[in-house]
Coordinates of C-alpha atoms in Angstrom, one line a residue:
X1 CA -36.8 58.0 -135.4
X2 CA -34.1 56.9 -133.1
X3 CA -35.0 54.0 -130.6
X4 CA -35.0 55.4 -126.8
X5 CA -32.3 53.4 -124.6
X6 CA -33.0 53.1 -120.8
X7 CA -29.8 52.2 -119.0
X8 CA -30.9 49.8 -116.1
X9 CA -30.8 51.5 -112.8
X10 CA -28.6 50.1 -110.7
X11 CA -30.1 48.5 -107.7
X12 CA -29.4 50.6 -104.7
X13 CA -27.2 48.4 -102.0
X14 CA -28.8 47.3 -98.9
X15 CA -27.8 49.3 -95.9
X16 CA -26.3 47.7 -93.2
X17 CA -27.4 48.5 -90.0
X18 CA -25.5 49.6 -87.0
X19 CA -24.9 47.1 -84.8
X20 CA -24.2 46.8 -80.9
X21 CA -23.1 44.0 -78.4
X22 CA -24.5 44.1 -74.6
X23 CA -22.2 42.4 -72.3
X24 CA -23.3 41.6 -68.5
X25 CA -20.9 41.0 -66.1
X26 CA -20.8 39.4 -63.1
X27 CA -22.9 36.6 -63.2
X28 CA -22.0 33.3 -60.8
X29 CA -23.1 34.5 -57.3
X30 CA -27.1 34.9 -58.0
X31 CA -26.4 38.4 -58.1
X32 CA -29.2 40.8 -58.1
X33 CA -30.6 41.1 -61.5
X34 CA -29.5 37.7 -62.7
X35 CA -33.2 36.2 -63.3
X36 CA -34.2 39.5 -65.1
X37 CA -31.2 39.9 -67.4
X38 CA -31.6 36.3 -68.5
X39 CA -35.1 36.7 -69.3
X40 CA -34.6 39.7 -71.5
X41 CA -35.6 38.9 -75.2
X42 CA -32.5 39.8 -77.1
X43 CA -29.2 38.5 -77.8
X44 CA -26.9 38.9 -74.4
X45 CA -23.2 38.1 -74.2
X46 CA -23.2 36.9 -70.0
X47 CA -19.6 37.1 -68.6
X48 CA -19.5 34.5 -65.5
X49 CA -17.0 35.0 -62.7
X50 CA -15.8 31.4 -62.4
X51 CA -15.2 29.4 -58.7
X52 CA -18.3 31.0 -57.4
X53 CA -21.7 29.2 -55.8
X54 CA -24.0 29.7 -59.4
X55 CA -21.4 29.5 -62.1
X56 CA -21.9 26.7 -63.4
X57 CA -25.7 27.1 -63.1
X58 CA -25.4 30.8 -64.1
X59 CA -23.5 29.8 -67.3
X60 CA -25.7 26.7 -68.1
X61 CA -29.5 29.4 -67.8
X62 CA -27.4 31.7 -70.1
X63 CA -26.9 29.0 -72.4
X64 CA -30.1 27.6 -72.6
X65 CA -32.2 31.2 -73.2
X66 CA -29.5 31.3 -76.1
X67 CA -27.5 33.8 -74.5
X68 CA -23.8 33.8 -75.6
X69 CA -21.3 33.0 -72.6
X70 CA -17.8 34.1 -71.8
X71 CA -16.1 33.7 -68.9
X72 CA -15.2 36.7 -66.3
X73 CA -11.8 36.7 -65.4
X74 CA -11.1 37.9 -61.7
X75 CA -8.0 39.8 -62.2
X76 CA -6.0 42.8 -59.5
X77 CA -7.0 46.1 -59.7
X78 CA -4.8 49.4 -59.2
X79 CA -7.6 49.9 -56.6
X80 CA -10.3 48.3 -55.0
X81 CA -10.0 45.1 -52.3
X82 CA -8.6 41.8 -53.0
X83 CA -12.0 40.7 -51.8
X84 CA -13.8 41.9 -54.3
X85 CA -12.2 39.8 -56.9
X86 CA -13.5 36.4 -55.7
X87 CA -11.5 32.8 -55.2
X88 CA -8.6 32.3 -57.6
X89 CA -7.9 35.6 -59.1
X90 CA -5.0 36.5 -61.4
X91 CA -2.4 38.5 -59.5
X92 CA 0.7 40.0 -60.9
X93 CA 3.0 38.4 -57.7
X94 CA 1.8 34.9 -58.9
X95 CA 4.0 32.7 -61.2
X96 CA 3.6 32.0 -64.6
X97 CA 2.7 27.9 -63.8
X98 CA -0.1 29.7 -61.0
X99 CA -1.6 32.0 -63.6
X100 CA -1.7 29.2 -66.2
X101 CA -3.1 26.8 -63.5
X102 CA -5.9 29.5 -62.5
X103 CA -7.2 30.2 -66.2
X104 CA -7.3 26.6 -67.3
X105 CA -9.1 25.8 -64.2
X106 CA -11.3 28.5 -64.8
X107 CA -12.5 27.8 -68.5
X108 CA -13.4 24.1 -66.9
X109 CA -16.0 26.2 -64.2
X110 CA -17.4 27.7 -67.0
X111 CA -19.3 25.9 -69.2
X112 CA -20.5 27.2 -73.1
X113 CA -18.1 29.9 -72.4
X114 CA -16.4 30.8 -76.1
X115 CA -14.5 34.1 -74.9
X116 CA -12.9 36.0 -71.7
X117 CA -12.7 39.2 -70.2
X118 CA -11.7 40.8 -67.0
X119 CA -13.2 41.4 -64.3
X120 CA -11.5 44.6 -62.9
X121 CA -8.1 43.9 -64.1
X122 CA -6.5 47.4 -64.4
X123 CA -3.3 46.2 -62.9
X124 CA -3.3 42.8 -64.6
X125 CA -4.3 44.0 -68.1
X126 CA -1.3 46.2 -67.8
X127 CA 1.1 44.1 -67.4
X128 CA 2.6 42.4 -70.5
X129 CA 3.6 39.2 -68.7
X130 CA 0.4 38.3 -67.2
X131 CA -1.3 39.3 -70.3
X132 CA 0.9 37.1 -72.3
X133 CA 0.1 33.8 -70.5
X134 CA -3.3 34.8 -70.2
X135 CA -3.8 35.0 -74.0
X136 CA -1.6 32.1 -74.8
X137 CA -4.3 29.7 -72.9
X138 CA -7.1 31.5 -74.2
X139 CA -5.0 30.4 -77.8
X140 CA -5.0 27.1 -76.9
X141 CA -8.6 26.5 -76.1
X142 CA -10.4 28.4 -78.4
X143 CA -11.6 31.8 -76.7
X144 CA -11.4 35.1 -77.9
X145 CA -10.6 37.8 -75.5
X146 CA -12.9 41.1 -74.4
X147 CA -10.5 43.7 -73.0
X148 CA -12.9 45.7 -70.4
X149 CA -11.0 48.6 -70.7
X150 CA -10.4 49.4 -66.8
X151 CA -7.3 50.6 -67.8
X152 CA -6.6 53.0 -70.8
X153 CA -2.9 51.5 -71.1
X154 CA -3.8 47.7 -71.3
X155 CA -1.8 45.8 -73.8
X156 CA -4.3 43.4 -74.3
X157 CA -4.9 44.2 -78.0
X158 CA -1.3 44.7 -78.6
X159 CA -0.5 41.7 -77.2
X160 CA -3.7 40.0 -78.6
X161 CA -2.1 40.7 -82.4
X162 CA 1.5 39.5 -81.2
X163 CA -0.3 35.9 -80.4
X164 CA -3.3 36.0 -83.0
X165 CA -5.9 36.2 -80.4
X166 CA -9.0 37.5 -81.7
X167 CA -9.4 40.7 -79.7
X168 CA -12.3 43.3 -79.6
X169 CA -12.6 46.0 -76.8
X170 CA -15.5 47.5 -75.0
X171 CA -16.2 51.5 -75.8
X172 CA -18.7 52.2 -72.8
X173 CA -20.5 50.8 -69.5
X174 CA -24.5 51.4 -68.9
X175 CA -23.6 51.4 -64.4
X176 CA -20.3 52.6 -63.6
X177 CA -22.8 54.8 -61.4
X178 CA -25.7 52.9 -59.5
X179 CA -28.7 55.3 -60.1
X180 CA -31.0 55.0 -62.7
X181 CA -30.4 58.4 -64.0
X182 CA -27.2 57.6 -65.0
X183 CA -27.7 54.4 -66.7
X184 CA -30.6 55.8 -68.7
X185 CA -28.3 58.4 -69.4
X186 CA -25.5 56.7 -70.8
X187 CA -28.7 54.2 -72.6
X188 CA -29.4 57.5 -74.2
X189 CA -25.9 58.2 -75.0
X190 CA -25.7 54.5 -76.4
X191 CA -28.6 55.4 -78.7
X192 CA -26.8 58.4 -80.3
X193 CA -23.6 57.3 -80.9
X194 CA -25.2 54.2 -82.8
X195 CA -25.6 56.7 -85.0
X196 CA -22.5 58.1 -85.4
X197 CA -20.4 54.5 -85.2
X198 CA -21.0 51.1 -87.0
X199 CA -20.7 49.0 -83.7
X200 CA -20.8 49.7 -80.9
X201 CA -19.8 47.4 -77.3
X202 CA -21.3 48.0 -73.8
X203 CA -21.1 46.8 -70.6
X204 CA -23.8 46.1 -67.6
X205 CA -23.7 44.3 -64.5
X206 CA -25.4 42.3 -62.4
X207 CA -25.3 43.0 -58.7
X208 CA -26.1 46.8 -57.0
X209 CA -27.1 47.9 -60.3
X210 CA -28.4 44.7 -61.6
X211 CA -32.3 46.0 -61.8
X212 CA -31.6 49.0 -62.6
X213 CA -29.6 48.0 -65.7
X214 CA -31.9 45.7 -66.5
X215 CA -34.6 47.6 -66.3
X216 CA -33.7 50.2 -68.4
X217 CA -32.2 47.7 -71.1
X218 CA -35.8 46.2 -71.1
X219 CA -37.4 49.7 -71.2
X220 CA -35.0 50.8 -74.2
X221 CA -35.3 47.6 -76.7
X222 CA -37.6 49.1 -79.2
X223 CA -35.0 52.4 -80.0
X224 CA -32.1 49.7 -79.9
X225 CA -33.5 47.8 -82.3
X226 CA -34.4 50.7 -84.7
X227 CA -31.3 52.1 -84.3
X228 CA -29.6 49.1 -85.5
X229 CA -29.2 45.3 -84.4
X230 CA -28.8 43.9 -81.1
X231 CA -25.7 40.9 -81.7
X232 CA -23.5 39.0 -79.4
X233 CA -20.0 40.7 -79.2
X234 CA -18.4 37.5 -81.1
X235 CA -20.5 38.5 -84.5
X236 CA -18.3 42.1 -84.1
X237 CA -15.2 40.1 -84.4
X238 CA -12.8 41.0 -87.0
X239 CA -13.2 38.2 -89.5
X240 CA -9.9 36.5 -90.4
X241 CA -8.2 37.3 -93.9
X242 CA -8.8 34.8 -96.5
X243 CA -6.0 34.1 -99.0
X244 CA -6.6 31.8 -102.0
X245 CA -3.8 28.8 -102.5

């Protein structure tokens, strides 16, 4: 009688899970929402306006709850008031030795901070000059760059590859609209396209919305977490090509 042969079954591969980065904005003025968002127990990334009252302390709290930190780059809008981008902005009528000047000076205001994006920016992130300084400094120390996306036709990525900048770009923002309908909305929307995508990238504020946000981030944790894993946005970078000698 012929023997019976099993074939091993082959062990099935482990799935891995959808993944999505939360990004707060605007900390550095003890914003509304600021002591909430830091307490929250999973893995932030907090973007701190630099030159303001708390950034230093804002970034240093972030730091210490394990938070990952980034600094938010004041930059001009197509719209909006010059006062709402805070102490040494990025303009497109200053130099190229000003714009230097301002985002070295700013990386020294914020301390931990391992990355940049802009804070409004939709003029500035259009403008392949400004971008190009901008992303040469951010070369020279270290950082990699979050494009916000407050303008469809930024060349930050374009410009990001030109340079070798490690470059990722947010998809979606929880309060673009300060009501709690809407953010719980677009949470819910968050939830089903974690589905659909591998990663995914969002961005809250603190500020008008800041309890709000934070409030429904806290109140949405458990579907987050089985729809996937929470991670800083650094761990969805695109990891660098190895080549053997």
């Amino acid at each position: 009688m012929a023997a019976l042969l099993f074939a091993a079954a082959p062990q099935a591969a482990a799935v891995e899970k959808h993944k999505v980065a939360i990004i707060i904005d605007d900390f550095g003025n003890n914003m509304k929402g600021t002591g909430h968002m830091l307490s929250l127990p999973i893995p932030l990334t907090i973007a701190v306006m630099p030159f303001l009252p708390s950034s230093r302390q804002d970034a240093t709290a972030a730091h210490e709850k394990g938070h990952e930190v980034i600094i938010h780059m004041p930059m001009e809008p197509l719209r909006g008031k010059r006062s709402w981008l805070g102490p040494n902005a990025i303009t497109t009528d200053l130099s190229d030795e000003e714009i230097r000047r301002r985002v070295e000076m700013a990386i020294k205001e914020v301390p931990y901070a391992i990355g940049m994006n802009n804070h409004m920016g939709s003029k500035a992130t259009a403008d392949e000059r400004i971008m190009r300084i901008v992303l040469s400094v951010c070369k020279e120390y270290g950082l990699f760059y979050l494009d916000s996306k407050t303008n469809p036709h930024s060349v930050v990525p374009k410009i990001a590859r030109e340079l070798d900048v490690p470059v990722i770009e947010n998809e979606m923002f929880f309060d673009d609209v300060y009501t709690s309908a809407h953010v719980t909305r677009q949470a819910s929307l968050l939830l089903k396209r974690m589905q659909e995508e591998k990663t995914m990238i969002i961005i809250g504020h603190v500020g008008p919305p800041g309890e709000i946000t934070a409030s429904v981030i806290q109140s949405h944790i458990p579907q987050l977490k089985e729809a996937g894993e929470i991670v800083f946005v650094s761990d969805l970078l695109a990891p660098k090509p190895f080549f053997l000698p």
